[in-house]
CSV table of C-alpha atoms and ligand atoms in Angstrom, one decimal:
chain,number,residue,atom,x,y,z
A,1,UNK,CA,-24.1,-2.9,-4.5
A,2,UNK,CA,-21.9,-5.8,-5.3
A,3,UNK,CA,-18.3,-4.9,-6.2
A,4,UNK,CA,-16.0,-3.0,-3.7
A,5,UNK,CA,-12.5,-1.8,-4.5
A,6,UNK,CA,-10.5,-0.4,-1.7
A,7,UNK,CA,-7.2,1.6,-2.0
A,8,UNK,CA,-5.0,1.9,1.1
A,9,UNK,CA,-2.0,4.0,1.8
A,10,UNK,CA,0.5,4.7,4.5
A,11,UNK,CA,-2.2,6.3,6.8
A,12,UNK,CA,-3.8,2.9,7.5
A,13,UNK,CA,-0.5,1.6,9.0
A,14,UNK,CA,0.3,4.8,10.9
A,15,UNK,CA,-1.4,3.6,14.1
A,16,UNK,CA,0.7,0.4,13.8
A,17,UNK,CA,3.8,2.7,14.3
A,18,UNK,CA,4.9,2.8,10.7
A,19,UNK,CA,5.7,6.3,9.5
A,20,UNK,CA,3.8,7.9,6.6
A,21,UNK,CA,5.8,9.4,3.7
A,22,UNK,CA,4.7,12.9,3.7
A,23,UNK,CA,4.9,13.8,7.3
A,24,UNK,CA,5.3,17.5,8.4
A,25,UNK,CA,9.0,17.5,7.7
A,26,UNK,CA,8.6,16.1,4.2
A,27,UNK,CA,11.1,13.4,5.0
A,28,UNK,CA,10.6,9.6,5.1
A,29,UNK,CA,12.5,8.3,8.1
A,30,UNK,CA,15.1,11.2,7.9
A,31,UNK,CA,15.6,10.7,4.2
A,32,UNK,CA,14.4,12.6,1.1
A,33,UNK,CA,12.3,10.1,-0.9
A,34,UNK,CA,14.4,10.7,-4.0
A,35,UNK,CA,17.6,9.6,-2.1
A,36,UNK,CA,16.2,6.1,-1.2
A,37,UNK,CA,13.2,5.3,-3.4
A,38,UNK,CA,14.4,5.7,-7.0
A,39,UNK,CA,16.4,3.5,-9.4
A,40,UNK,CA,18.9,6.4,-9.7
A,41,UNK,CA,19.5,6.4,-5.9
A,42,UNK,CA,20.0,2.6,-6.0
A,43,UNK,CA,22.5,2.9,-8.8
A,44,UNK,CA,24.4,5.8,-7.1
A,45,UNK,CA,24.5,4.3,-3.6
A,46,UNK,CA,23.2,0.8,-3.3
A,47,UNK,CA,24.6,0.3,0.2
A,48,UNK,CA,22.6,3.3,1.5
A,49,UNK,CA,19.3,2.1,-0.1
A,50,UNK,CA,19.8,-1.5,1.0
A,51,UNK,CA,20.5,-0.4,4.6
A,52,UNK,CA,17.4,1.8,4.5
A,53,UNK,CA,15.1,-1.0,3.4
A,54,UNK,CA,16.8,-3.5,5.8
A,55,UNK,CA,15.7,-1.1,8.5
A,56,UNK,CA,12.1,-0.8,7.1
A,57,UNK,CA,11.9,-4.6,6.9
A,58,UNK,CA,12.9,-4.9,10.6
A,59,UNK,CA,10.4,-2.2,11.6
A,60,UNK,CA,7.6,-3.9,9.7
A,61,UNK,CA,8.3,-7.3,11.3
A,62,UNK,CA,8.0,-5.7,14.7
A,63,UNK,CA,4.7,-3.9,13.9
A,64,UNK,CA,1.3,-5.4,14.4
A,65,UNK,CA,-2.0,-4.9,12.4
A,66,UNK,CA,-4.3,-2.3,13.9
A,67,UNK,CA,-8.2,-2.3,14.1
A,68,UNK,CA,-8.4,-0.8,10.5
A,69,UNK,CA,-6.5,-3.8,9.0
A,70,UNK,CA,-8.5,-6.2,11.1
A,71,UNK,CA,-11.8,-4.6,9.9
A,72,UNK,CA,-10.8,-4.8,6.3
A,73,UNK,CA,-9.9,-8.5,6.8
A,74,UNK,CA,-13.3,-9.1,8.3
A,75,UNK,CA,-14.9,-7.4,5.3
A,76,UNK,CA,-12.9,-9.6,3.0
A,77,UNK,CA,-14.1,-12.7,4.9
A,78,UNK,CA,-17.8,-11.7,5.2
A,79,UNK,CA,-18.5,-9.7,2.0
A,80,UNK,CA,-20.3,-12.0,-0.5
A,81,UNK,CA,-19.7,-9.8,-3.5
A,82,UNK,CA,-16.5,-9.0,-5.3
A,83,UNK,CA,-13.8,-7.2,-3.3
A,84,UNK,CA,-10.3,-6.1,-4.0
A,85,UNK,CA,-8.0,-4.4,-1.6
A,86,UNK,CA,-5.2,-2.6,-3.5
A,87,UNK,CA,-2.5,-1.4,-1.2
A,88,UNK,CA,0.3,1.1,-1.9
A,89,UNK,CA,2.0,-0.1,1.3
A,90,UNK,CA,5.0,-2.3,1.3
A,91,UNK,CA,4.2,-3.7,4.7
A,92,UNK,CA,2.4,-7.0,5.2
A,93,UNK,CA,-0.2,-5.9,7.8
A,94,UNK,CA,-3.2,-6.5,5.6
A,95,UNK,CA,-2.2,-10.1,5.1
A,96,UNK,CA,-1.2,-10.6,8.7
A,97,UNK,CA,-4.7,-9.4,9.7
A,98,UNK,CA,-6.1,-12.1,7.4
A,99,UNK,CA,-7.0,-10.3,4.2
A,100,UNK,CA,-6.8,-12.5,1.1
A,101,UNK,CA,-8.4,-10.6,-1.8
A,102,UNK,CA,-5.6,-8.0,-1.9
A,103,UNK,CA,-2.5,-7.0,-3.9
A,104,UNK,CA,0.6,-4.8,-3.5
A,105,UNK,CA,0.8,-2.3,-6.3
A,106,UNK,CA,4.1,-0.8,-5.0
A,107,UNK,CA,5.7,-4.1,-4.1
A,108,UNK,CA,6.6,-5.7,-0.8
A,109,UNK,CA,9.4,-5.0,1.7
A,110,UNK,CA,9.4,-8.6,2.7
A,111,UNK,CA,10.3,-9.8,-0.8
A,112,UNK,CA,13.6,-9.8,-2.6
A,113,UNK,CA,14.0,-9.6,-6.4
A,114,UNK,CA,17.0,-11.1,-8.1
A,115,UNK,CA,18.1,-8.8,-11.0
A,116,UNK,CA,20.3,-11.6,-12.3
A,117,UNK,CA,17.7,-14.4,-12.8
A,118,UNK,CA,14.4,-12.4,-12.1
A,119,UNK,CA,13.3,-14.8,-9.3
A,120,UNK,CA,11.4,-13.4,-6.3
A,121,UNK,CA,11.8,-14.7,-2.8
A,122,UNK,CA,10.1,-14.0,0.5
A,123,UNK,CA,12.7,-12.2,2.6
A,124,UNK,CA,12.8,-11.4,6.3
A,125,UNK,CA,16.5,-10.9,6.7
A,126,UNK,CA,18.9,-8.3,5.4
A,127,UNK,CA,20.0,-7.6,1.8
A,128,UNK,CA,22.8,-5.1,2.6
A,129,UNK,CA,25.3,-7.9,3.2
A,130,UNK,CA,24.8,-9.0,-0.5
A,131,UNK,CA,23.4,-12.5,0.2
A,132,UNK,CA,23.3,-15.1,-2.6
A,133,UNK,CA,20.1,-15.6,-4.6
A,134,UNK,CA,18.5,-18.9,-3.5
A,135,UNK,CA,17.6,-19.6,-7.2
A,136,UNK,CA,20.7,-18.8,-9.2
A,137,UNK,CA,23.3,-18.3,-6.4
A,138,UNK,CA,24.4,-14.9,-7.8
A,139,UNK,CA,25.7,-12.7,-5.0
A,140,UNK,CA,24.8,-9.1,-4.6
A,141,UNK,CA,22.0,-9.0,-7.2
A,142,UNK,CA,19.0,-9.1,-4.9
A,143,UNK,CA,17.2,-5.8,-4.5
A,144,UNK,CA,14.1,-4.9,-2.5
A,145,UNK,CA,11.0,-6.0,-4.5
A,146,UNK,CA,9.6,-2.5,-4.4
A,147,UNK,CA,8.3,-0.2,-7.1
A,148,UNK,CA,10.4,3.0,-6.9
A,149,UNK,CA,9.5,6.3,-8.4
A,150,UNK,CA,9.9,6.1,-12.1
A,151,UNK,CA,9.1,2.3,-12.2
A,152,UNK,CA,5.9,0.7,-13.3
A,153,UNK,CA,3.5,-0.3,-10.5
A,154,UNK,CA,2.5,-4.0,-10.4
A,155,UNK,CA,-0.8,-5.6,-11.6
A,156,UNK,CA,-2.3,-2.5,-13.2
A,157,UNK,CA,-4.4,-4.4,-15.6
A,158,UNK,CA,-6.1,-6.3,-12.8
A,159,UNK,CA,-6.6,-3.1,-10.9
A,160,UNK,CA,-8.2,-1.2,-13.8
A,161,UNK,CA,-10.4,-4.2,-14.6
A,162,UNK,CA,-11.7,-4.1,-11.0
A,163,UNK,CA,-12.2,-0.3,-11.1
A,164,UNK,CA,-14.2,-0.7,-14.2
A,165,UNK,CA,-16.6,-3.0,-12.4
A,166,UNK,CA,-16.7,-1.2,-9.0
A,167,UNK,CA,-19.9,-0.1,-7.4
A,168,UNK,CA,-18.1,1.5,-4.5
A,169,UNK,CA,-14.5,2.8,-4.5
A,170,UNK,CA,-13.0,3.6,-1.0
A,171,UNK,CA,-9.7,5.3,-0.4
A,172,UNK,CA,-8.2,4.9,3.0
A,173,UNK,CA,-5.2,6.8,4.5
A,174,UNK,CA,-3.6,8.1,1.3
A,175,UNK,CA,-2.6,11.6,0.4
A,176,UNK,CA,-3.6,11.3,-3.3
A,177,UNK,CA,-0.2,12.7,-4.3
A,178,UNK,CA,1.2,9.8,-6.2
A,179,UNK,CA,-0.1,8.6,-9.6
A,180,UNK,CA,-1.4,6.3,-10.9
A,181,UNK,CA,-3.1,5.4,-7.6
A,182,UNK,CA,-4.3,9.0,-7.2
A,183,UNK,CA,-6.3,8.7,-10.4
A,184,UNK,CA,-8.2,5.6,-9.4
A,185,UNK,CA,-11.1,7.6,-7.9
A,186,UNK,CA,-11.7,9.3,-11.3
A,187,UNK,CA,-11.5,5.9,-13.1
A,188,UNK,CA,-14.0,4.4,-10.8
A,189,UNK,CA,-16.4,7.4,-10.9
A,190,UNK,CA,-16.2,7.4,-14.7
A,191,UNK,CA,-17.7,3.9,-14.7
A,192,UNK,CA,-20.5,5.0,-12.3
A,193,UNK,CA,-19.0,3.9,-9.0
A,194,UNK,CA,-19.8,5.6,-5.8
A,195,UNK,CA,-16.7,7.1,-4.1
A,196,UNK,CA,-15.8,7.5,-0.5
A,197,UNK,CA,-12.6,8.7,1.2
A,198,UNK,CA,-11.5,7.9,4.8
A,199,UNK,CA,-8.5,10.0,5.9
A,200,UNK,CA,-7.1,11.9,8.8
A,201,UNK,CA,-7.3,15.2,7.0
A,202,UNK,CA,-8.5,16.5,3.6
A,203,UNK,CA,-6.1,15.1,0.9
A,204,UNK,CA,-5.1,16.5,-2.5
A,205,UNK,CA,-7.8,14.4,-4.0
A,206,UNK,CA,-10.7,15.0,-1.6
A,207,UNK,CA,-12.6,17.1,-4.1
A,208,UNK,CA,-12.8,14.1,-6.4
A,209,UNK,CA,-14.8,12.0,-3.9
A,210,UNK,CA,-18.6,12.1,-3.3
A,211,UNK,CA,-18.0,11.8,0.4
A,212,UNK,CA,-15.0,12.3,2.7
A,213,UNK,CA,-15.0,11.3,6.3
A,214,UNK,CA,-12.2,12.7,8.5
A,215,UNK,CA,-10.7,10.8,11.4
A,216,UNK,CA,-8.2,8.1,12.3
A,217,UNK,CA,-8.3,4.9,10.3
A,218,UNK,CA,-8.6,2.7,13.4
A,219,UNK,CA,-11.9,4.5,14.2
A,220,UNK,CA,-13.4,5.2,10.8
A,221,UNK,CA,-12.7,1.9,9.1
A,222,UNK,CA,-14.3,-0.5,11.6
A,223,UNK,CA,-17.4,1.8,11.7
A,224,UNK,CA,-17.6,1.8,7.9
A,225,UNK,CA,-17.2,-2.0,7.7
A,226,UNK,CA,-20.0,-2.5,10.2
A,227,UNK,CA,-22.2,-0.2,8.0
A,228,UNK,CA,-21.4,-2.1,4.8
A,229,UNK,CA,-21.9,-5.6,6.3
A,230,UNK,CA,-25.1,-4.6,8.1
A,231,UNK,CA,-26.5,-3.5,4.7
A,232,UNK,CA,-25.4,-6.7,2.9
A,233,UNK,CA,-28.4,-8.3,1.3
B,301,APR,N1,-5.6,7.4,9.9
B,301,APR,C1,-6.0,7.8,8.6
B,301,APR,N2,-5.2,8.6,7.8
B,301,APR,C2,-4.0,8.9,8.3
B,301,APR,C3,-3.6,8.5,9.6
B,301,APR,C4,-4.4,7.8,10.4
B,301,APR,N3,-4.1,7.4,11.6
B,301,APR,N4,-2.3,9.0,9.7
B,301,APR,C5,-2.0,9.7,8.6
B,301,APR,N5,-3.0,9.6,7.7
B,301,APR,C6,-3.1,10.2,6.4
B,301,APR,C7,-2.4,11.5,6.2
B,301,APR,O1,-3.2,12.6,6.5
B,301,APR,C8,-2.1,11.4,4.7
B,301,APR,O2,-3.1,12.1,3.9
B,301,APR,O3,-2.6,9.3,5.5
B,301,APR,C9,-2.0,10.0,4.3
B,301,APR,C10,-0.6,9.4,4.1
B,301,APR,O4,-0.1,10.0,2.9
B,301,APR,P1,1.4,9.7,2.4
B,301,APR,O5,2.3,9.7,3.5
B,301,APR,O6,1.6,10.5,1.2
B,301,APR,O7,1.3,8.1,2.0
B,301,APR,P2,0.7,7.5,0.7
B,301,APR,O8,-0.5,8.3,0.1
B,301,APR,O9,0.5,6.0,1.0
B,301,APR,O10,1.9,7.6,-0.4
B,301,APR,C11,1.7,7.1,-1.6
B,301,APR,O11,4.0,7.5,-2.2
B,301,APR,O12,6.2,7.5,-1.5
B,301,APR,C12,5.3,6.9,-2.3
B,301,APR,O13,5.3,4.6,-2.9
B,301,APR,C13,5.1,5.4,-1.8
B,301,APR,O14,3.1,4.1,-1.6
B,301,APR,C14,3.7,5.4,-1.4
B,301,APR,C15,3.0,6.5,-2.2
């Protein structure tokens, strides 16, 4: 085994205090996802959407990586083969734990995208007060650099290339409800990869994996990383 591709979702950050999307009430922080996470919602009520993501940004800055993020960062450091962590999460907890070989397919809360000049800027403050773009000085054209429903996820070519070479595909803390990420397991398996799911409960995609281990990410992930590293040739 040489190439590992890991997909992470909201479940890996749950123990850092960040809420998952599809909790029991079906709401994300008291909002229906379609009221805050679609281009139509932003066109209809930009102030509401900006306020919502301003609050998410503040929460993320206050959160800390948990043992699951730390274990993946250790795997990234110590695994001699190829490795790619693809996260659906908009938080920066993988990076803060020290992971490097990773990408954000659904964008980043801590990045602002100027729709006037197309520049992207690391952003820790608010956007609801219509700040000027540091590149073109346009005011009110910065939006959260996040892939909303109906928009194209980032870096898909790179992701599919990695899935095509994967020997092991591991999905962590994701409900398997949102495509294209939910289809990665089939893509990897079609190329002969082994497939493993680590999740709190059975997900919509569990039947697609060779093996599913149930439990919290902070327990399952460090144990799995130990296993992989101790078998490293
Ligand atoms: N450890 C492991 N898994 C957990 C934990 C935990 N501590 N807590 C929750 N989970 C699991 C849940 O059981 C659920 O299956 O994590 C999963 C989270 O699922 P979702 O809330 O649907 O999040 P995710 O799969 O990341 O959502 C995908 O949907 O709204 C969009 O763009 C958004 O990236 C997001 C995408």
